[in-house]
mmCIF file of C-alpha atoms in Angstrom:
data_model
loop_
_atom_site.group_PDB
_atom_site.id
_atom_site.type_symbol
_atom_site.label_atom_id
_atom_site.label_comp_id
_atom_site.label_asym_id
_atom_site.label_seq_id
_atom_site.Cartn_x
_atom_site.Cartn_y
_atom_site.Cartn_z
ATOM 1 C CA UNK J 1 136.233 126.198 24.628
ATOM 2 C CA UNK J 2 132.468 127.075 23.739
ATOM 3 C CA UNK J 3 131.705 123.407 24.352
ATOM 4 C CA UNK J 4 133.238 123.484 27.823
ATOM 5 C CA UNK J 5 131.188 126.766 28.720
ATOM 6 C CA UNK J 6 128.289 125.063 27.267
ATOM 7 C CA UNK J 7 129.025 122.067 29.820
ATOM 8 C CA UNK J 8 129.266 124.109 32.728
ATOM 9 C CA UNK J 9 126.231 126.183 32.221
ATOM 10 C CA UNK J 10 124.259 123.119 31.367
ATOM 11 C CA UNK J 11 126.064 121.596 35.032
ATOM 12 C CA UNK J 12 125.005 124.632 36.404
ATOM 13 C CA UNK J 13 121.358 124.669 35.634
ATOM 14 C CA UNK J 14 121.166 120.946 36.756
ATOM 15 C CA UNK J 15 123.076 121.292 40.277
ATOM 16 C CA UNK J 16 120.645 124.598 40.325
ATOM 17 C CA UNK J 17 117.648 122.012 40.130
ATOM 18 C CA UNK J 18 118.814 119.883 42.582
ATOM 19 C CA UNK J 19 119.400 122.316 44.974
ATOM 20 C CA UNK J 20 116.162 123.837 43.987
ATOM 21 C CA UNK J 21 114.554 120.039 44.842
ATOM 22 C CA UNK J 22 116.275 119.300 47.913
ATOM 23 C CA UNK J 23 115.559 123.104 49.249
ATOM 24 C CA UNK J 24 111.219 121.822 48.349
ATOM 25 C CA UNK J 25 112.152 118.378 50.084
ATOM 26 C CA UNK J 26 113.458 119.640 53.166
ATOM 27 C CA UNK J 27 110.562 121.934 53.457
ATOM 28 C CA UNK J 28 107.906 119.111 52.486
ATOM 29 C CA UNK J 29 109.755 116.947 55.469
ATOM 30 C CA UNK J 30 109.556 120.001 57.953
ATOM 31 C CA UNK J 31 106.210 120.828 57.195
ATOM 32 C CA UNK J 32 104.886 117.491 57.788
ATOM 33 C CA UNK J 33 106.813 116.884 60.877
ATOM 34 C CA UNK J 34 105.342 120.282 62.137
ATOM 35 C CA UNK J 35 101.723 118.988 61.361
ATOM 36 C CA UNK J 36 102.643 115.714 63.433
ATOM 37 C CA UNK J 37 103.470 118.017 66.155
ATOM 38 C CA UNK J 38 100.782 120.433 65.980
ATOM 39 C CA UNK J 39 98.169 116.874 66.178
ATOM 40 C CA UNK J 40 100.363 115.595 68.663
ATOM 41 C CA UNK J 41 99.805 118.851 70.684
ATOM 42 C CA UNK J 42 96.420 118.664 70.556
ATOM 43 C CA UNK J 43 95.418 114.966 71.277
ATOM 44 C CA UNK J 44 97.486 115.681 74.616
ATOM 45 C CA UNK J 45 95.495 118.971 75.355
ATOM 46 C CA UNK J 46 92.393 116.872 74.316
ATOM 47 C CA UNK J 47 93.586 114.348 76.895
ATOM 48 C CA UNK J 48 94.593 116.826 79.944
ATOM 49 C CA UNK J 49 91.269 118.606 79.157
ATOM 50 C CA UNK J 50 89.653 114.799 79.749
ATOM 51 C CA UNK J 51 91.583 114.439 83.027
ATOM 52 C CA UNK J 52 90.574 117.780 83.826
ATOM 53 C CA UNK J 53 87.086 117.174 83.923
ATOM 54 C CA UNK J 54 87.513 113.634 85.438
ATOM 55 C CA UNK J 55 89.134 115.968 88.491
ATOM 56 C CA UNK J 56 86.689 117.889 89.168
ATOM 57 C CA UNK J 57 83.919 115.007 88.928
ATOM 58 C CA UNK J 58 85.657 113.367 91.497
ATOM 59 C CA UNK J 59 86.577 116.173 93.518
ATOM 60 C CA UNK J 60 83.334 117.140 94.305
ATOM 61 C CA UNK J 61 83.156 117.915 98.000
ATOM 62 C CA UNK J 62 80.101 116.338 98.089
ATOM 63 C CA UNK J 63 80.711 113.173 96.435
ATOM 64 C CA UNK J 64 84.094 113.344 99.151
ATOM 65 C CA UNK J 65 81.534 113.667 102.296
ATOM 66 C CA UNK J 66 79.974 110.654 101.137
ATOM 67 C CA UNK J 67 82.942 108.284 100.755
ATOM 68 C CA UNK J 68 84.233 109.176 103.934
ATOM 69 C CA UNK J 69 80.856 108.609 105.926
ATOM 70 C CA UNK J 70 81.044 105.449 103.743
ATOM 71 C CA UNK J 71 84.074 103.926 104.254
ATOM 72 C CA UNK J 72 85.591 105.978 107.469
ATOM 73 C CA UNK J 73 84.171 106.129 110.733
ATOM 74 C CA UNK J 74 84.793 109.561 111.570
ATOM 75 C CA UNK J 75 83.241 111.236 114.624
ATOM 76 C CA UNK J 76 82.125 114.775 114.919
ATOM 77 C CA UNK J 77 84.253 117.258 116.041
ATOM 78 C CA UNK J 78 83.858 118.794 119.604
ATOM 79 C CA UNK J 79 85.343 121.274 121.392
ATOM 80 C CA UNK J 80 86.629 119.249 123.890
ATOM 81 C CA UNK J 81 89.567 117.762 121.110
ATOM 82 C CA UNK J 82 91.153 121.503 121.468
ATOM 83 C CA UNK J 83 94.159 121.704 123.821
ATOM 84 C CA UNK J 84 96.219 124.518 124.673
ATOM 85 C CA UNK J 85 99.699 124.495 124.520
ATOM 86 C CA UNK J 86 99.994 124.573 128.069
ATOM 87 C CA UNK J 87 97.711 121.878 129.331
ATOM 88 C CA UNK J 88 100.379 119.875 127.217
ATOM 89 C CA UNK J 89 102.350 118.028 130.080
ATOM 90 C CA UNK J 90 106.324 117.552 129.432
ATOM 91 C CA UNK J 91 108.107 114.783 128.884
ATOM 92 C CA UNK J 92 109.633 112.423 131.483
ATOM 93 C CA UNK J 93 113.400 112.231 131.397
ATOM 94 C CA UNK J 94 114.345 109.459 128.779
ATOM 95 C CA UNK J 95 115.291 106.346 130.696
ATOM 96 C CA UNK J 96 117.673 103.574 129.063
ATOM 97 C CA UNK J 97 115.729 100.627 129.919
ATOM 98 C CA UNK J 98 118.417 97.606 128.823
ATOM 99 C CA UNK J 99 120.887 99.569 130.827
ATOM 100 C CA UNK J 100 118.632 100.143 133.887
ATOM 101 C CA UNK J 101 118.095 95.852 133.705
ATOM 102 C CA UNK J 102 121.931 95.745 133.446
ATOM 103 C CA UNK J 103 122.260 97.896 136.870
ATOM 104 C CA UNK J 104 120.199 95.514 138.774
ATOM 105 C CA UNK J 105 122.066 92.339 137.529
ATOM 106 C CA UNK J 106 124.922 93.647 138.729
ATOM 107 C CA UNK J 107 126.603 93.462 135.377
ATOM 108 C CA UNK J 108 126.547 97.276 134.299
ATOM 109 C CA UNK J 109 128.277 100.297 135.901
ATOM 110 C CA UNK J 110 125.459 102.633 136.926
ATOM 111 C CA UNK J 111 124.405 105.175 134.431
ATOM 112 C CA UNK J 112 121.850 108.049 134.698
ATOM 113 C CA UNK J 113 119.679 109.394 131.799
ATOM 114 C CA UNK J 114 119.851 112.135 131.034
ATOM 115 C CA UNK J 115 122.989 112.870 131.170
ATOM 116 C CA UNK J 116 123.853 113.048 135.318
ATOM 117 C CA UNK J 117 125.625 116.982 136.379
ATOM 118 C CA UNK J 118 128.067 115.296 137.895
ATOM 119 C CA UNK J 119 129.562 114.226 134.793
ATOM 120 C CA UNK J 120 132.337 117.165 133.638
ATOM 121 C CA UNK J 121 132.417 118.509 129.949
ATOM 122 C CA UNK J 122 136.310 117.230 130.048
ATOM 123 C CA UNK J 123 137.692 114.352 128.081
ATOM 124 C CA UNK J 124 138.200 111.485 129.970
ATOM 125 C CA UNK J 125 141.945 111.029 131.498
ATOM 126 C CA UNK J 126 142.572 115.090 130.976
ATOM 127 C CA UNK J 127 143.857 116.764 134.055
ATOM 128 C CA UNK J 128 141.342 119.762 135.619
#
C-alpha cells in the first residue's frame, strides 16, 4: 500500500512538472507572438508615417499650381462665367425623333411628345 502511495505522489510531482512546463511554454509562445505583433505594429506605423509625409510633399498647393499650368490649359476665371438661375433658359419639350421620321413616312400613327392633353388618364377600352 505504501508503495502505491509512493507511486502516486511520485506521478503527482511529475504530471505537476509537466503542467508546470507546458504553463512556461504557452507563455514563451504568447510572448513571442506578442513581440511579432508589437514589430509588426510598428513597421506599419513606420510605413503610414512614410506615406504621410509623401502626402503632404505632394500636396503642396504650390507644387499643384504648377502641374496644372503645366499640363492643363486652364483660363482665368471671369466674372462673366457666373449665371443666375434665371438667365438659365428651359428646356424644349422632348421630341421623339425616330417616331417624328415614322409620321412623315406614313408608317406611324401620329404621336405628340410630351405627352398630348388630349390623351385621358383611363385605361384603354374602359368605358368613361
Amino acid at each position: 500500500m505504501i508503495k502505491f502511495l509512493h507511486v502516486i505522489a511520485i506521478g503527482a510531482l511529475v504530471s505537476s512538472a509537466v503542467y508546470a512546463y507546458s504553463i512556461k511554454y504557452e507563455t514563451t509562445l504568447a510572448t513571442e507572438h506578442l513581440q511579432k505583433l508589437r514589430s509588426k505594429t510598428q513597421r506599419e506605423r513606420d510605413a503610414i508615417q512614410v506615406l504621410k509625409a509623401e502626402w503632404q510633399f505632394l500636396n503642396r498647393p504650390d507644387r499643384i499650381q504648377t502641374l496644372a499650368d503645366r499640363h492643363l490649359d486652364l483660363q482665368a476665371f471671369q466674372a462673366t462665367q457666373v449665371v443666375k438661375p434665371s438667365e438659365i433658359p428651359n428646356r424644349g419639350p422632348k421630341v421623339d425623333a425616330i417616331g417624328r421620321k415614322l409620321e412623315d413616312l406614313g408608317l406611324g400613327l401620329p404621336t405628340e411628345t410630351p405627352r398630348s392633353t388630349r390623351t385621358s388618364a383611363t385605361t384603354p377600352g374602359a368605358m368613361p
